Amino acid sequence: MNFEYAPAPESRSIVTIKPKYGHFINGSFVAGKKHFPTINPATEEILSHIALGGVSDIDKAVAAAHKAYTKTWSKLSGKERGKYLYRIARILQERAREFAVLETLDNGKPIRETRDIDIPLVAAHFFYHAGWADKLDYAGLGHSPKPYGVAGQIIPWNFPLLMLAWKVAPALATGNTVVLKPAETTSLTALLFAEVCQQAELPDGVVNIVTGDGSTGAAIVNHPGIQKIAFTGSTDVGKKIARAIAATDKKATLELGGKGANIVFDDAPIDETVEGIVNGIFFNQGHVCCAGSRLILQESVADEVIEKLKVRMAKIRVGDPLDKNTDLGAINSKEQLIKIKELSAIGDAEGAQRWSPQCELSTKGFWFAPTIFTGVTQANRIAQEEIFGPVLSVLTFRTPQEAIDKANNTPFGLSAGIWSEKGSRIFWASQHLKAGVVWANTFNKFDPTSPFGGYKESGWGREGGKHGLAAYLKSGKETGAK
Amino acid sequence: MATKKESRVKVNKTYKLFINGAFPRSESGRVFEVSSQNGSFVANPALASRKDLRDAVVAARSAQSNWSKATAYNRGQILYRIAEMLEGRAGQFESEIVLTSQVTPSRAKAIVSEAIDRWVWYAGWTDKLQAVSGATNPVAGPFFNFTISEPQGVVAIAASVNFIEFIDAIAAAIVSGNTSVVLVPGGLAVPAMSFAEVLATSDLPAGVINILTGSLDELAPWAASHMDIDGFDISGISKKMHPALKEAGAENLKRIHAFGPEKTPSRILAFMESKTVWHSVGV
Amino acid sequence: MSFYGLVDGTEKSLITFFDQLSGVDQVGAESRAAMLATRSIKTSSKKLAIETAISMVDLTTLEGADTPGKVRALCSKAVRPDPADPTVPSVGAVCVYNDMVEIARTHLDAIGGTHVPVAAVSTAFPSGRASMEVKIQDTQDAINAGATEIDMVIDRGAFLSGKYGLVFDEIVKIREICGKKAHLKVIFETGELVTYDNVRKASYLAMLAGADFIKTSTGKISPAATPPVVLVMLEAVRDFYTLTQRRIGVKPAGGIRTTKDAIKQLVLVNETAGPEWLTPELFRIGASALLNDLLMQRMKMSDGYYASPNYVTID
């Protein structure tokens, strides 16, 4: 019997997209001056037009955030701040389906992922941080730790609303106000989030959203009224920011790139490992800073794992992100697709063997079939550089120490995976891996209580958990914004 | 001929116990009378017996495993939902507190607001307790060693007649995954049963909180000696009874505590146990 | 017997074989099953799935109170599930205790149901606690009475105490008795085996010993055919095919009550073992109440409005 799944599209009618958006400053939407189109990467249809924020827009936003901080937000008790965050969390739960559909349209990722992973995590982040607002004395940062004032936040396009939650929730819980710039290609859920702030009756100016491009982000980084910067994005831009603030007192947390090593030992639970490998690199089209983009297989099980992996990859359903049965959606932008293709061509040139299952890809939109390169070595560029797409580089190892050495042999240090049924081996490996997040017998798992961030060039600081609060609170003798 | 407008006869509430998510009468058939400030009749809450207590403990015990296995997030969601329901009924609680205790309406309003805010404060602890009370311990050897805090099991609570302390005691007990049997004296029975109604509409699993209205003098000794109760919050009982209760509780080394009116995570941790795990580290 | 050339029939060689099997991570298996449960099967694919599921049902009555009348009524339902609609396919088989086999077979033949096989539960079902002689007689009686499918239970006590050789030998013996007259399904009672590692071991043990089908449960205890258990068994038959070129069938039984549940099972098959298994020759669903829910869902698909139990027969 040929069991083809009929199309099962989620309806778009739940969400209303305006033809044009401005910025959200001081509790209301204000018109923008210049606009640029934002598209659905699965179809290239234009969804709306987004305002290109300039220095004056940032000025207004920072002024609003500063006023809100001094006049309102810093005067509220943690208890009351927390209740606003609880409201936001609950409204996000109520409007969850609307946000999931909008995120899928704007980003290109499958509705199953936005519905089952992104949006529930978004609500959970606000819920978790709401409860910290009046418990900061217990966060291990001393008695009555103080916020900075206005935090400038710049977020990426791969998990638009989730990255917003990771930034806004702790900032507000700790008593800061924010000016946030969403990514150029994915601003729509941030703009809808502004509506949630209004429904929650969040005081004006506590959250401000200014859309735009790299220049808008630079305006935030350089603004004298912002002493605390939080950035998630590429390592290159992260370094630019670090240089830009070197001569200032500004503090920054940076969540940057990675080239995560997924290590499979010979005693791994093989079928679940294959699922974990697939989840590690093909979840979210591989647009994940902590993706398991290097598979490091013990040589004795390499053939078996690769064989099973190929069989499993052939079952990945690539297609319309709004179809509930789609596993792999569209690449977020033409630019990103070009980068993925370029690096894959480099992989071919370096002599690695490329394999993809047969995939019918639409001619409209930006698509890339799930791909593995076997026969990759540490010296290859595709083992060193972040591709940020559904491309897996496969290497082998002989001894546990060799696996660790290969995993650590990179300027990055964000994530790693360990697959083994031996507990002592898992703890040994996790002790030796230089990675901010280590997953054992699982991958790409996130929780608001679990701190996330990288070693080395993967960034500074952690988000989530008790540790994530530290970024938004001044410790000891530091001076900050008045 | 003008007809006099009838004054409407109200449908008064019958008061029962709250055990295992349902509202049974006391097996003893007894009630006690609650009157208002000026002596007028308010209600006949059930006067719980030791057999009701026995049944409540059975319900609490059978609910405890699932309640503690629920994720901290899930428990936090349910507790926050209870706060939403409380907020919706704030007016009812305020008038019941005015009716049954010596406070003014504005003081009652302040009490109810504070109680709801306290409940929200506790709800926010479910997923933070481990970060604050747990640890990884750098033992001198190749071991991964960690300490986590777990709920003790079934906690009995002798509530004080103060509504805020009633709320505090219950929240502190169940946040971590304990289940509870709450003994409620006097006029507190009236808002306590409204609280039970809130619980019944909040997705709280049956048996997690059980409420027995009645006499502390009668029920507390039975709770103190009950071998299947793990902890006992005796804040609401007069100090002169404490020694006898502690002596009775010694039989199963019950964890017996009395607390003051402040909100503190110590109140939660008092009904938790620490577990330390060692795991060898090596290839 | 050659046991596919993979073991020699001794307990020692079985244990050696088990040692090369990888373990099953509970969290990973359960999350894969949960992800597959989110598949949305609509319109034409739903219609096809319902028809297929109906043809895969092993319509079952296994009660102490079974009577000839009850069994005959079940057989009528099995041949023509919807008296008002002759396009509804017959079910996959009728499943009864061995002393009801003759009644079932006779009645089925009398009403034009010669194409519906009779399966008998056997070997002291459901507990499996009896002497080997009794289990052999149990099986023989069923085959003599006309059963062409035998659903045997394994000795869980022996399995859990590590006497794999004993479990193996019992299956080999019953397979021998079935000969060419009946196909053999081996029931694990996964609820008693508890761990997925055990389910994987039991799957290979049964297949090596000659099972034609591996079956999750007796339907008498809970949990029964949970999605992750069925997933592990489907992985086993998939990998066994790679090893031996032989396809073994899978039968989940117990706890599958609604069309949604049945469709989830078909999705598991489709994306684990593969579409080759989507036939009553290789996949059956042990159920009783499920059939009416499938019929009601089928009605809704053709009528366009929700059905009522009034319009399906109780037996």
Tab-separated table of C-alpha atoms in Angstrom, chain A residues 79-80 83 86-87 90 93 120 123-124 127-132 134-135 138-139 400 422-429 431 449 466, chain B residues 73 76-77 80-81 84 87 113-114 117-118 120-125 127-128 131-132 143-144 146 263-265 279-283:
chain	number	residue	atom	x	y	z
A	79	LYS	CA	6.268	41.450	42.592
A	80	GLU	CA	4.400	43.824	40.294
A	83	LYS	CA	2.799	40.032	37.228
A	86	TYR	CA	2.928	36.474	33.796
A	87	ARG	CA	0.282	38.323	31.783
A	90	ARG	CA	-0.525	33.824	29.359
A	93	GLN	CA	-0.301	30.949	25.288
A	120	PRO	CA	5.652	26.846	23.792
A	123	ALA	CA	5.685	31.289	26.736
A	124	ALA	CA	7.742	29.156	29.120
A	127	PHE	CA	6.653	32.305	32.712
A	128	TYR	CA	9.981	31.266	34.234
A	129	HIS	CA	11.409	34.766	34.366
A	130	ALA	CA	8.179	36.230	35.740
A	131	GLY	CA	8.844	34.181	38.863
A	132	TRP	CA	12.380	35.577	39.289
A	134	ASP	CA	10.643	39.227	43.076
A	135	LYS	CA	13.263	36.625	44.027
A	138	TYR	CA	18.124	34.424	45.909
A	139	ALA	CA	19.892	34.470	42.547
A	400	PRO	CA	37.653	8.411	23.390
A	422	LYS	CA	27.817	4.094	29.645
A	423	GLY	CA	27.228	6.709	32.337
A	424	SER	CA	30.842	7.073	33.448
A	425	ARG	CA	31.897	7.662	29.864
A	426	ILE	CA	29.258	10.346	29.435
A	427	PHE	CA	30.420	12.206	32.533
A	428	TRP	CA	34.056	11.802	31.551
A	429	ALA	CA	33.407	13.193	28.082
A	431	GLN	CA	34.092	17.016	31.777
A	449	THR	CA	15.785	26.841	33.521
A	466	LYS	CA	19.872	31.416	37.431
B	73	TYR	CA	6.840	23.997	34.846
B	76	GLY	CA	3.943	26.262	38.261
B	77	GLN	CA	1.282	26.582	35.562
B	80	TYR	CA	-0.610	30.231	38.632
B	81	ARG	CA	-4.013	29.127	37.322
B	84	GLU	CA	-6.099	33.497	38.309
B	87	GLU	CA	-8.315	36.871	41.533
B	113	SER	CA	-4.694	40.966	47.521
B	114	GLU	CA	-1.716	40.006	49.661
B	117	ASP	CA	0.263	37.869	45.532
B	118	ARG	CA	1.810	35.431	48.023
B	120	VAL	CA	1.900	33.906	42.876
B	121	TRP	CA	5.234	34.296	44.669
B	122	TYR	CA	5.183	30.624	45.642
B	123	ALA	CA	4.051	29.539	42.145
B	124	GLY	CA	7.217	31.117	40.757
B	125	TRP	CA	9.411	28.911	42.963
B	127	ASP	CA	11.320	25.739	38.766
B	128	LYS	CA	13.865	27.682	40.811
B	131	ALA	CA	19.007	26.304	41.367
B	132	VAL	CA	18.847	27.804	44.841
B	143	PHE	CA	33.094	11.275	40.699
B	144	PHE	CA	30.314	13.470	39.516
B	146	PHE	CA	25.274	16.327	42.899
B	263	LYS	CA	7.359	34.618	53.125
B	264	THR	CA	10.591	32.736	52.715
B	265	PRO	CA	11.835	29.818	50.652
B	279	HIS	CA	28.592	8.752	39.721
B	280	SER	CA	31.983	7.465	38.685
B	281	VAL	CA	33.688	9.338	35.856
B	282	GLY	CA	35.878	7.446	33.412
B	283	VAL	CA	36.025	5.961	29.919
